[in-house]
Structure formats: structure tokens, C-alpha cells
Short mmCIF file of C-alpha atoms in Angstrom, two decimals:
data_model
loop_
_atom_site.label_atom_id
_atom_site.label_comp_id
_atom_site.label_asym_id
_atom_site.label_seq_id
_atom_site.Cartn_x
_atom_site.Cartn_y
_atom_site.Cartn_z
CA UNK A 1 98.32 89.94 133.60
CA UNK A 2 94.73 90.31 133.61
CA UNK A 3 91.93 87.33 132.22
CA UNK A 4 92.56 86.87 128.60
CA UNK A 5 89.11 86.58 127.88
CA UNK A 6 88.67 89.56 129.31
CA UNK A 7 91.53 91.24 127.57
CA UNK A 8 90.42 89.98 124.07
CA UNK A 9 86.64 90.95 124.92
CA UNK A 10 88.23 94.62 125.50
CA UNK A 11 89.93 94.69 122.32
CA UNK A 12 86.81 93.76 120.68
CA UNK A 13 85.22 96.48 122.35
CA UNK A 14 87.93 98.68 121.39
CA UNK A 15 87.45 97.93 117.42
CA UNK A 16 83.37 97.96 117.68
CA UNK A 17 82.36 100.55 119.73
CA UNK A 18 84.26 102.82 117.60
CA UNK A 19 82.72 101.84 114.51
CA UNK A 20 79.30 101.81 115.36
CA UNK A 21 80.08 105.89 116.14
CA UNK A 22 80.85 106.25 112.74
CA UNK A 23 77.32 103.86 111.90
CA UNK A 24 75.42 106.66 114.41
CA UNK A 25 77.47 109.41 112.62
CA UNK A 26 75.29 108.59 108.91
CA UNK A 27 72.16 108.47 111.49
CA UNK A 28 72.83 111.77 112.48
CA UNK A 29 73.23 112.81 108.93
CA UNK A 30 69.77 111.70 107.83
CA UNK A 31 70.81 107.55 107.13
CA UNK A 32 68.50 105.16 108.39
CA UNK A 33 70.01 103.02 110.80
CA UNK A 34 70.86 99.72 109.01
CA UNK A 35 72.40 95.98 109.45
CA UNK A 36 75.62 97.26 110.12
CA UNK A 37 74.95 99.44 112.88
CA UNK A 38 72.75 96.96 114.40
CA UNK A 39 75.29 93.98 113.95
CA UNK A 40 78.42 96.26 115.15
CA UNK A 41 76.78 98.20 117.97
CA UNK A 42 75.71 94.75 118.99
CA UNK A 43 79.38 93.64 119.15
CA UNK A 44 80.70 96.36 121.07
CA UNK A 45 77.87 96.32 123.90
CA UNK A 46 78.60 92.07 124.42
CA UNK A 47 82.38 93.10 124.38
CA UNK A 48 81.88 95.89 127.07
CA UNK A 49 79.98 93.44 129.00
CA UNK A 50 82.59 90.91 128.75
CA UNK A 51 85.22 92.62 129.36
CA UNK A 52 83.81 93.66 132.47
CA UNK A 53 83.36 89.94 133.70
CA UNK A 54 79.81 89.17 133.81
CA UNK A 55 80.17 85.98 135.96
CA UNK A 56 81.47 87.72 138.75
CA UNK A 57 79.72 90.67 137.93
CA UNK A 58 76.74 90.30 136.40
CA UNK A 59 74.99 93.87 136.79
CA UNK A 60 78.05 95.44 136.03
CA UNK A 61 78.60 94.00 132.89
CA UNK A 62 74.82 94.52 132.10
CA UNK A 63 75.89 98.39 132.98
CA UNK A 64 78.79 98.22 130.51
CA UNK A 65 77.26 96.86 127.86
CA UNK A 66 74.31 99.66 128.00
CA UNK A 67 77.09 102.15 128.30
CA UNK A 68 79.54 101.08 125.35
CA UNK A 69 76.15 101.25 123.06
CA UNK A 70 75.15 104.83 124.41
CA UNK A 71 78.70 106.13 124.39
CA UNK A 72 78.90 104.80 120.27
CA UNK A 73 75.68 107.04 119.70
CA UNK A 74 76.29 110.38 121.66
CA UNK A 75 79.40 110.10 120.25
CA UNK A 76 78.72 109.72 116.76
CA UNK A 77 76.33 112.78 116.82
CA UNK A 78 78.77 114.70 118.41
CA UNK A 79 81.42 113.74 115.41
CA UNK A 80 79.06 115.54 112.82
CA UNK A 81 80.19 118.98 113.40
CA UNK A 82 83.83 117.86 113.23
CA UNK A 83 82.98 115.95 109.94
CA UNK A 84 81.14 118.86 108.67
CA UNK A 85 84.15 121.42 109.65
CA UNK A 86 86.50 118.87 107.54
CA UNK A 87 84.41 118.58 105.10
CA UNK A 88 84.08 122.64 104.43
CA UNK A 89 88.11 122.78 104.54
CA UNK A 90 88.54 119.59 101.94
CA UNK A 91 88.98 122.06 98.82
CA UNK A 92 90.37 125.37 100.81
CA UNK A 93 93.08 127.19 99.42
CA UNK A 94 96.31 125.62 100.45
CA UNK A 95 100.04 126.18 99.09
CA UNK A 96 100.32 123.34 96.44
CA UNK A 97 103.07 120.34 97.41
CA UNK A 98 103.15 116.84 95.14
CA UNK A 99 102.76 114.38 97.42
CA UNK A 100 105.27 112.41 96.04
CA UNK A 101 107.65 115.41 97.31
CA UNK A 102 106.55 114.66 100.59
CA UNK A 103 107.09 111.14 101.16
CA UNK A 104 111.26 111.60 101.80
CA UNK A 105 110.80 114.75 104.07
CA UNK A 106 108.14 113.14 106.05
CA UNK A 107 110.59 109.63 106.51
CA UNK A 108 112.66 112.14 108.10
CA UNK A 109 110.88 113.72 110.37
CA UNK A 110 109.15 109.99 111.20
CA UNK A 111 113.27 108.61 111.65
CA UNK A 112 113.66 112.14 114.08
CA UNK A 113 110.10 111.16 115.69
CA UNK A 114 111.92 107.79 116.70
CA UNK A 115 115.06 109.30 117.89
CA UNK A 116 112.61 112.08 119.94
CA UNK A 117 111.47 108.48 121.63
CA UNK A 118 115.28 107.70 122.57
CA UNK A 119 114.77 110.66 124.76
CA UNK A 120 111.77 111.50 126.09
CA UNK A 121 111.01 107.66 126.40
CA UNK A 122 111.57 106.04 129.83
CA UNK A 123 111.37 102.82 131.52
CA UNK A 124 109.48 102.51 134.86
CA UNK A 125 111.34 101.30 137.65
CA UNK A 126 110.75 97.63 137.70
CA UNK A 127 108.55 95.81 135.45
CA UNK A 128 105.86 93.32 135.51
CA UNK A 129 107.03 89.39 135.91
CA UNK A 130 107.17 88.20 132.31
CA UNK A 131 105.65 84.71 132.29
CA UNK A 132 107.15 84.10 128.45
CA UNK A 133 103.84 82.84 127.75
CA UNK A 134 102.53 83.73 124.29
CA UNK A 135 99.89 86.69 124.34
CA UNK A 136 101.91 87.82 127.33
CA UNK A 137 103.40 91.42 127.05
CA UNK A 138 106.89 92.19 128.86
CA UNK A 139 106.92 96.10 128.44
CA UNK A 140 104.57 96.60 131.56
CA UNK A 141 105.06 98.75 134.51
CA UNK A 142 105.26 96.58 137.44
CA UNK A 143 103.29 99.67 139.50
CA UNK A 144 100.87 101.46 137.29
CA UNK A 145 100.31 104.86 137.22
CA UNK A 146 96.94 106.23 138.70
CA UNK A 147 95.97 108.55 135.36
CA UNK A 148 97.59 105.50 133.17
CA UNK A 149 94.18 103.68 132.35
CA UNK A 150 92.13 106.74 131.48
CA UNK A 151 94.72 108.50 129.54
CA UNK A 152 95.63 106.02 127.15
CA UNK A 153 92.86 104.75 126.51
CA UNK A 154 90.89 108.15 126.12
CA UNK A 155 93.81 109.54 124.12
CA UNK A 156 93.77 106.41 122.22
CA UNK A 157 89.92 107.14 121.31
CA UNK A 158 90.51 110.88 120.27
CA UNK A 159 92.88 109.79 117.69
CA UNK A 160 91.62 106.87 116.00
CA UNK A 161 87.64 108.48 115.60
CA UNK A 162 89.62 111.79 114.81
CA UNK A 163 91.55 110.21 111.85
CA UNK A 164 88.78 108.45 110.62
CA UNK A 165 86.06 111.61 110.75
CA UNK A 166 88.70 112.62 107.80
CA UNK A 167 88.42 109.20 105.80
CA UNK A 168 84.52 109.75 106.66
CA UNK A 169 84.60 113.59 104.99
CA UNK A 170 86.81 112.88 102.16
CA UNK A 171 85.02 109.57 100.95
CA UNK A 172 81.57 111.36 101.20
CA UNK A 173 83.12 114.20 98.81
CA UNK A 174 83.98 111.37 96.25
CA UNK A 175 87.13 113.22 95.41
CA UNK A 176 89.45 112.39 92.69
CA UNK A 177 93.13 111.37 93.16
CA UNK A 178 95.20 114.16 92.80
CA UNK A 179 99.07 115.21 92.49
CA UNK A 180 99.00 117.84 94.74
CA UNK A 181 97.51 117.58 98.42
CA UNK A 182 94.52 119.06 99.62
CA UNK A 183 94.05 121.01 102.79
CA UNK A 184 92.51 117.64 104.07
CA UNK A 185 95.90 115.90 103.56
CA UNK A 186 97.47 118.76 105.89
CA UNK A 187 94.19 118.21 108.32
CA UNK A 188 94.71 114.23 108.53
CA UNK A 189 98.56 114.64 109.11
CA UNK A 190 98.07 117.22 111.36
CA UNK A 191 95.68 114.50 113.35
CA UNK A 192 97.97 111.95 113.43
CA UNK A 193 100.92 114.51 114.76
CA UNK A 194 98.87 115.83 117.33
CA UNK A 195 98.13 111.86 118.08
CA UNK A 196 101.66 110.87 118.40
CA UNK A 197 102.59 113.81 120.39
CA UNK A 198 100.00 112.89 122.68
CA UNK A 199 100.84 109.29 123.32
CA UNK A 200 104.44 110.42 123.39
CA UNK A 201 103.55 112.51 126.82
CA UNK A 202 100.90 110.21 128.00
CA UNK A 203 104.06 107.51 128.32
CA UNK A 204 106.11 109.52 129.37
CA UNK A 205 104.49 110.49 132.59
CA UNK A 206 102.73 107.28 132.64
CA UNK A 207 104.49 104.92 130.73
CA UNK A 208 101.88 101.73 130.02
CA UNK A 209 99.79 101.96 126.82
CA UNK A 210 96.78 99.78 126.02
CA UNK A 211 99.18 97.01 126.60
CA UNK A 212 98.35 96.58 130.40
CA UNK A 213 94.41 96.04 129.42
CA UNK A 214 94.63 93.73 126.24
CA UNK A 215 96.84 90.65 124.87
CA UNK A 216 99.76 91.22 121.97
CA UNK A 217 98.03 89.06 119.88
CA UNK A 218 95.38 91.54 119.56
CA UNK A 219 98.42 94.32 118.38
CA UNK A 220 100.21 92.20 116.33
CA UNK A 221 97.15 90.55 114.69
CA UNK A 222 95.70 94.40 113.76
CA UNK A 223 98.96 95.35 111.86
CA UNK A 224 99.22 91.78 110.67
CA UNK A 225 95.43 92.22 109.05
CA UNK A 226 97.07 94.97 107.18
CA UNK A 227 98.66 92.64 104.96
CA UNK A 228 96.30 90.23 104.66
CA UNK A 229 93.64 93.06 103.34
CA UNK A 230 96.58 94.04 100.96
CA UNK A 231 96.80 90.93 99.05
CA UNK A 232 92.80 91.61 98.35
CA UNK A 233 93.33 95.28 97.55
CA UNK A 234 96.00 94.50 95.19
CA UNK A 235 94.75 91.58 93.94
CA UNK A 236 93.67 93.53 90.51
CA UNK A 237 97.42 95.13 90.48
CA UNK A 238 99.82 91.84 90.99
CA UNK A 239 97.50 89.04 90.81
CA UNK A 240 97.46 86.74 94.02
CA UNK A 241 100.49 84.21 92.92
CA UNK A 242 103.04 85.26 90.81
CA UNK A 243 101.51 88.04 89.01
CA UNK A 244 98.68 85.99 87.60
CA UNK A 245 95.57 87.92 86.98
CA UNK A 246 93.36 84.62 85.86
CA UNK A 247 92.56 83.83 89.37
CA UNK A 248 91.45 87.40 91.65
CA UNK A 249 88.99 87.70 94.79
CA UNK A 250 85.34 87.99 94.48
CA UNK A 251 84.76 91.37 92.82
CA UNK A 252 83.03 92.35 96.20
CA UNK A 253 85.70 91.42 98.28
CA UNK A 254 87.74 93.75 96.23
CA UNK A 255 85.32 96.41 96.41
CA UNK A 256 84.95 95.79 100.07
CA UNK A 257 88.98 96.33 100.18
CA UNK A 258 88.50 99.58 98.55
CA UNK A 259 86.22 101.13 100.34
CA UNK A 260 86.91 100.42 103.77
CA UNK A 261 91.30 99.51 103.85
CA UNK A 262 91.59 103.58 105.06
CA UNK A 263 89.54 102.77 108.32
CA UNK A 264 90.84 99.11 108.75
CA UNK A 265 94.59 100.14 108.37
CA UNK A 266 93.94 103.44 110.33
CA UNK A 267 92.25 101.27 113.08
CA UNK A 268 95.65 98.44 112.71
CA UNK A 269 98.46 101.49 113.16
CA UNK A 270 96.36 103.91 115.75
CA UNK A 271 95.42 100.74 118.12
CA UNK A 272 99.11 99.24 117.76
CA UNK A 273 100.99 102.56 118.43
CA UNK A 274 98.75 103.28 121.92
CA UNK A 275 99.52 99.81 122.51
CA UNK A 276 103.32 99.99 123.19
CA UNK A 277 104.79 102.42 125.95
CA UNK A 278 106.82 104.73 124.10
CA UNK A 279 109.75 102.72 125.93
CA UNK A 280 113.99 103.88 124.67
CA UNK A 281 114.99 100.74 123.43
CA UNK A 282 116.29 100.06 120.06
CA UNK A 283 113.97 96.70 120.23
CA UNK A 284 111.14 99.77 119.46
CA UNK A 285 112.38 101.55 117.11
CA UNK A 286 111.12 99.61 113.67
CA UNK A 287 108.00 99.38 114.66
CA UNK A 288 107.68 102.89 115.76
CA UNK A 289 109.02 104.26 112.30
CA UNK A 290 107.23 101.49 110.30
CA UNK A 291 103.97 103.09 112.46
CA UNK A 292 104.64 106.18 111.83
CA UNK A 293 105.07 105.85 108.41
CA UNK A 294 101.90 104.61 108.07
CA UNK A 295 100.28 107.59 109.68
CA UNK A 296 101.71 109.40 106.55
CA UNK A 297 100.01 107.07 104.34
CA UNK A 298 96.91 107.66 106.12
CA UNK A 299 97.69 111.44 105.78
CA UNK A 300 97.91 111.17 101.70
CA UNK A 301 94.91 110.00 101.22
CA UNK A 302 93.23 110.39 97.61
CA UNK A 303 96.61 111.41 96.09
CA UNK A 304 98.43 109.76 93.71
CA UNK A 305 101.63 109.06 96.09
CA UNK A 306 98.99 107.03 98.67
CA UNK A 307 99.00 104.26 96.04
CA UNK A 308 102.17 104.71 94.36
CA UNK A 309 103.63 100.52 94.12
CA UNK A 310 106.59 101.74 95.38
CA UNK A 311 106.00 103.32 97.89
CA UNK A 312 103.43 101.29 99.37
CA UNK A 313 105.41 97.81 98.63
CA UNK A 314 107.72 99.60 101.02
CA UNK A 315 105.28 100.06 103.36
CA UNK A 316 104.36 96.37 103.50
CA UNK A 317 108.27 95.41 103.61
CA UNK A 318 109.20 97.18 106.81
CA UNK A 319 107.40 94.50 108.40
CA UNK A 320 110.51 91.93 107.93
CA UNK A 321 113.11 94.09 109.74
CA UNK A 322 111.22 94.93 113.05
CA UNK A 323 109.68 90.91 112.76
CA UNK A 324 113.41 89.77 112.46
CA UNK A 325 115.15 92.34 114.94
CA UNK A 326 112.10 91.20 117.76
CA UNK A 327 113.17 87.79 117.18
CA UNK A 328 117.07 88.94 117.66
CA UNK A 329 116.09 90.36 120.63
CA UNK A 330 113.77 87.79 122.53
CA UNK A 331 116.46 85.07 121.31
CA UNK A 332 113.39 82.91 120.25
CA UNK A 333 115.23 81.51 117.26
CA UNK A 334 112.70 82.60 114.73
CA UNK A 335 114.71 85.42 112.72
CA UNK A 336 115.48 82.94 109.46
CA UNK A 337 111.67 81.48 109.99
CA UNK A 338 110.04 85.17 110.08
CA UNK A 339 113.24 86.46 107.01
CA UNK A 340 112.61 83.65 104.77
CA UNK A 341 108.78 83.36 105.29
CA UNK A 342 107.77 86.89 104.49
CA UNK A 343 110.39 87.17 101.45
CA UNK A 344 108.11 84.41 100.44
CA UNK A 345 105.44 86.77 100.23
CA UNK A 346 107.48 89.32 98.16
CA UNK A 347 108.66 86.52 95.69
CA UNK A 348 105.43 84.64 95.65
CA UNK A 349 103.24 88.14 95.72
CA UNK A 350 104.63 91.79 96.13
CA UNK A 351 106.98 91.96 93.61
CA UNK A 352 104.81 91.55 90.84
CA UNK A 353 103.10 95.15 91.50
CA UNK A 354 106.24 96.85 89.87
CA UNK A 355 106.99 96.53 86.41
CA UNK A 356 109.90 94.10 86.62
CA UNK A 357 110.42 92.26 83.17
CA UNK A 358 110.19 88.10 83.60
CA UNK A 359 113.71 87.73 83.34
CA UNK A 360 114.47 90.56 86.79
CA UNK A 361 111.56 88.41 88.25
CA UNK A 362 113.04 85.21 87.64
CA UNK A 363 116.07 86.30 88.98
CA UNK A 364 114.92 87.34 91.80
CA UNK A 365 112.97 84.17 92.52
CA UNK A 366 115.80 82.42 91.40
CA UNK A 367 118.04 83.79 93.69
CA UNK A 368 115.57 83.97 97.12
CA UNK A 369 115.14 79.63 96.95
CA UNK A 370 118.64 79.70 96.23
CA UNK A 371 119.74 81.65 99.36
CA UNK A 372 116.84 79.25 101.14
CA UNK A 373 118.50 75.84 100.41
CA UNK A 374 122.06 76.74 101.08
CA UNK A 375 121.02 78.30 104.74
CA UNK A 376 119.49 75.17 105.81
CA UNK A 377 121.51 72.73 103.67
CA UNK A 378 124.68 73.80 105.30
CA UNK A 379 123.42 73.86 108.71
CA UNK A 380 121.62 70.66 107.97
CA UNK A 381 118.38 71.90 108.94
CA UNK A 382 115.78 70.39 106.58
CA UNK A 383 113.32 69.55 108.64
CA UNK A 384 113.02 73.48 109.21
CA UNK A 385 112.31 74.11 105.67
CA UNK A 386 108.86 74.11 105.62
CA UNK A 387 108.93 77.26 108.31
CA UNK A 388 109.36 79.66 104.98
CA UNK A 389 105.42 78.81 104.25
CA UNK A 390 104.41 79.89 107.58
CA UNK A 391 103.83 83.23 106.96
CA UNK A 392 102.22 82.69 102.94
CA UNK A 393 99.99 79.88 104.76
CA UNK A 394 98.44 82.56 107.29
CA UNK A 395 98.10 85.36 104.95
CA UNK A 396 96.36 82.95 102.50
CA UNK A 397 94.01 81.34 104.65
CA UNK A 398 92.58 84.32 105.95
CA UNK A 399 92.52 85.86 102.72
CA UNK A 400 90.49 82.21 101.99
CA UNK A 401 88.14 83.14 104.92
CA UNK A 402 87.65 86.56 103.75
CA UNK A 403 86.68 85.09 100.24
CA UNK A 404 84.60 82.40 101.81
CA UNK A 405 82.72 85.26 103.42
CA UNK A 406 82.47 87.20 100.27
CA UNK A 407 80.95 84.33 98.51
CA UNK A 408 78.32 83.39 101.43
CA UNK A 409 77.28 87.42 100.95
CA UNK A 410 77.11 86.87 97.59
CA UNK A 411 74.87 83.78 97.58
CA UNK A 412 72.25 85.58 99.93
CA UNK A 413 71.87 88.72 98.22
CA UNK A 414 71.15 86.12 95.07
CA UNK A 415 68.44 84.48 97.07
CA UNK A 416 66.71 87.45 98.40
CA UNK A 417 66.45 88.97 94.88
CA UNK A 418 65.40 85.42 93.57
CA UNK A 419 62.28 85.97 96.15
CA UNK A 420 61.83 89.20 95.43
CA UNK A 421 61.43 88.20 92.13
CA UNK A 422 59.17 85.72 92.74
CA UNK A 423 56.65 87.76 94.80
CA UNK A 424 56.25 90.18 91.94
CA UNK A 425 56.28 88.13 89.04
#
């Protein structure tokens, strides 16, 4: 394995360089370049620069760091025309499907997607020497493939700023959610096939994904972000504890969540699925589907199935099989920690999105710290009780963080209006 530093400065410049595209991509369509472009395009030219060790090589990280902020403006300009062709083909004529009437067709093609895997997937011929260490990544060709580097991560960049030129087109349209989908539904899924099939023959001949360049905490934390931004997003739906509405997020937090969850949980699956080789073992296969489903999700956007509670509550809860069947698999002991934890999460938060009376909620509740006390009363495991917060603590705190951040914005936009108001009074 590489420098973690300089894998984690990489991943950074994988997330910002990106987005400050999409900040050049309003300058090329008359914005004036604002705080966000200058604070993100900032980011990704000291994460270029990192990543490319400036210690040992100084003028080469200089060189990166120039090159990261010119690549984020030519190619924002460049995405305008593709914007501007999605945006013409937003209302086209298209043969009318209810989204809802997708959602079980497309689970099946996502569950033959994952089988496809079983058999186009391969394994290199040796792999790298796993050190166990956390952050550490076993599913690494011990030789790597010439093309490997430049593919994925090229392929990689194709998909995530194609998929979100069609959250950019469809959120400057202000469109209305709809039953049936749009021609930009079919354009977004479309996308995210052509995405999978690409990183489906990129591993195959090459095997290694962005793995080989950046830490798993960097994958697992970008799909883990996904529910942490949830609990914000549906903070107005199901309350943050027990369906309790009294206490919500800042009103811009929530606003924040609204506007920008599309690229954030685009970003989270597209970044975790050209992590991971495209590797045959059943070890892969949740995480695969559960990714693939949520290219569909990204595919129905501004229709009424993209937010139906049920559907997206299912979304959130194929995190606890692939988290538990991991565990299985590593042997790390963790299954009833990572089973029991994020249940918590569905007792404590998720199930109060659906319509369940008090007493079916009860029940439920009733029955989860039941099934909790008897697992570690019986194997006389108390002092392992306290692992079924770990999950509720993390999600909360960053969701504190996020708030604490929220508030901070808050107070300074307060103070520059107080001087404003000063100076002309």
C-alpha cells in the first residue's frame, strides 16, 4: 500500500476537483465565479499537490496542483454542451412508464447485473499482502496492470461528472415531481448503465479499481455519508428520534439536504462502485446490488417513486446485510455489533417515515430490545451491550457537526446583514 496521506489527499482530490467543474460549468453559463468555486477549486489543487508528495517532490506537486485547477475549468466549459443537449431532451416525447412500475423490473435486472459479475468477474493471480490493518484494502492485484491506473480512474471521471451534468440540467429546469418519467430519467439511467458496463470491462481486463490509489475508509465513509445526510433530509418526514417533529435541523441544513443529496449520494455510489474490482465472490455481491440500486434512484430523479418512504427506507436498509455478511466473511466478530447497531437506527429513526400506528411501532421497538437482551444475556456478554449505540452515536455526531456548521453559517450571514444595516442606516 501506498502513503495514506497520500491516498486520503487523492480522494480529496477525487471529490473536489470534480465539483469545482460543475462551479466552472455556471461560469461558463454567465455565473460569476463565487465562494464556492474559490473555496472548492482551492481544495482540489492542495489535494492534487498532496497527493503527489510535495516533500519529496516539491515542483511536482506545485505542477499538480496547477493542473487539478485547470483540468476543473476546461472541463467544466466543455460540460456545457452536454448540459445544454440534456437539457433540450428533459421534456421530449417519450413512451410514458410510472416510475413506481419500474422499481421491481429494474431490481431485476440490478440482481442479473450481480450475477453478470459472477462471470465476467475475475481474480488476478496472486494478490497484494494484506497487512489486516484498518484502511488497508485486501482485493488488490499483487501485479498491476499497465492501463489499470488511467482507466479506472478516467472511466471513473466520465461517469460521476456525466451523472451529475443530468442533476445539473434537471435542477436548473425546476421541474415538478411527476408519475411518469421523463426522457431525462431514461438519459440518467442510461448514464449509469453505460457506467457500470464500463467498470465491468475495465476490471475485467484490469481488475484493480480506485482501490489501489486510495484507503477503504474513504469508500466506506462516502456511502456511509449517505445516511448520515438522510437523517437531515428526512428530518421533516420522521423527526430525528422516534418520530418527533419538535426537535428538526436548522431549516438551512435541511434546505442544504435538498438541494445538493442528488450530487452527494451520486458522488457516495459512483466513487464506491470504481472503488472495488468487480471481483466473483459472494463477499461482493450486496454491495454491488445495494450500488446498483442506487444508480436507479439516481435515475428517478424528480418522480414521485425517487422519494417514495418505502422504497427509499429500503434503500437505506440494504446497508445491514452486506455490513453483516463482510463481517461473516473477515471473521472480525462484529456481525451482532454492526445487526443490532443499525436496527437501532431503524427503531430509533427509519421506521417512523411510514405510517405505522403507535401500537405496530411499539411493537416493533418492543420486540428489537427484546431480541437485544436475550442475545447477550444468554451468552453473558454485557459488557458488549453498549456496541448497539455505535452506529446511532456516529450517525448523530456528524449529523451534530453538520448542524454545528449550519448554525456558524447562520450566525455570519446575521452579522454581515447587521453591518450592512448599519452602513446604510
Amino acid at each position: 500500500m501506498t502513503n495514506p496521506r497520500t491516498n486520503y489527499a487523492l480522494a480529496g482530490a477525487a471529490l473536489f476537483n470534480p465539483m469545482a467543474a460543475m462551479y466552472w460549468l455556471d461560469v461558463a453559463r454567465g455565473q460569476r465565479p463565487g465562494i464556492g468555486l474559490a473555496f472548492v477549486g482551492t481544495a482540489g489543487a492542495l489535494c492534487a499537490g498532496l497527493a503527489a508528495g510535495p516533500r519529496q517532490h516539491p515542483w511536482r506537486a506545485l505542477a499538480s496542483g496547477f493542473a487539478a485547477a485547470a483540468g476543473a475549468a476546461l472541463v467544466g466549459w466543455a460540460l456545457r454542451r452536454y448540459v445544454d443537449w440534456v437539457t433540450e431532451q428533459i421534456e421530449a416525447p417519450v413512451a410514458s412508464v410510472e416510475g413506481h412500475d419500474l422499481l421491481l423490473p429494474a431490481a431485476a435486472v440490478c440482481a442479473g447485473a450481480v450475477g453478470i459479475s459472477a462471470l465476467v468477474g475475475r481474480t488476478p493471480e496472486q494478490y497484494i499482502e494484506y497487512s489486516g490493518k484498518p484502511g488497508d484494502y485486501r482485493w488488490i492485484a499483487a501485479t498491476p496492470h499497465p492501463a489499470q491506473r488511467w482507466l479506472a480512474w478516467s472511466g471513473y471521471l466520465v461517469h460521476q461528472l456525466a451523472s451529475w451534468g443530468c442533476i445539473y440540467a434537471a435542477q436548473r429546469q425546476q421541474l415538478r415531481y411527476t408519475t411518469a418519467l421523463r426522457r431525462l430519467n431514461w438519459i440518467t439511467l442510461a448514464v449509469n448503465a453505460g457506467g457500470v458496463a464500463l467498470h465491468y470491462l475495465q476490471s475485467h481486463y484490469t481488475y484493480d479499481g480506485l482501490a489501489r490509489d486510495v484507503p477503504e475508509g474513504s469508500a466506506l465513509g462516502s456511502v456511509a455519508f449517505i445516511l448520515m445526510m438522510a437523517l437531515a433530509l428526512e428530518a421533516p418526514r420522521r423527526g430525528l428520534f422516534f418520530g418527533n417533529r419538535k426537535l428538526l435541523p436548522p431549516a438551512e441544513l435541511v434546505r442544504f439536504a435538498r438541494k445538493f443529496h442528488g450530487y452527494i449520494f451520486s458522488w457516495a455510489a459512483t466513487y464506491n462502485f470504481w472503488y472495488h474490482p468487480i471481483d466473483p465472490k459472494p463477499l461482493h455481491y450486496t454491495g454491488l446490488f445495494h450500488t446498483l440500486l442506487l444508480f436507479v434512484q439516481s435515475g428517478l430523479i424528480y418522480t414521485k417513486a425517487h422519494r417514495d418512504p418505502r422504497w427509499t427506507l429500503a434503500l437505506e436498509l440494504m446497508v445491514l446485510p452486506h455490513a453483516v455478511i463482510s463481517t461473516l466473511y473477515k471473521r472480525s466478530g462484529l456481525g451482532a455489533m454492526f445487526t443490532f447497531s443499525l436496527l437501532a437506527m431503524f427503531v430509533v429513526n427509519q421506521m417512523h417515515g411510514l405510517g405505522l400506528s403507535q401500537r405496530a411501532r411499539w411493537t416493533i421497538g418492543t420486540g428489537y430490545a427484546t431480541t437485544v437482551l436475550a442475545y447477550y444475556g444468554l451468552r453473558r456478554e454485557w459488557h458488549r451491550l453498549p456496541d448497539v449505540l455505535r452506529v446511532p452515536i456516529l450517525e448523530y455526531g456528524v449529523l451534530g457537526v453538520l448542524v454545528l456548521l449550519s448554525l456558524l453559517i447562520r450566525a455570519v450571514r446575521q452579522f454581515g446583514d447587521r453591518r450592512r444595516g448599519d452602513r446604510t442606516g
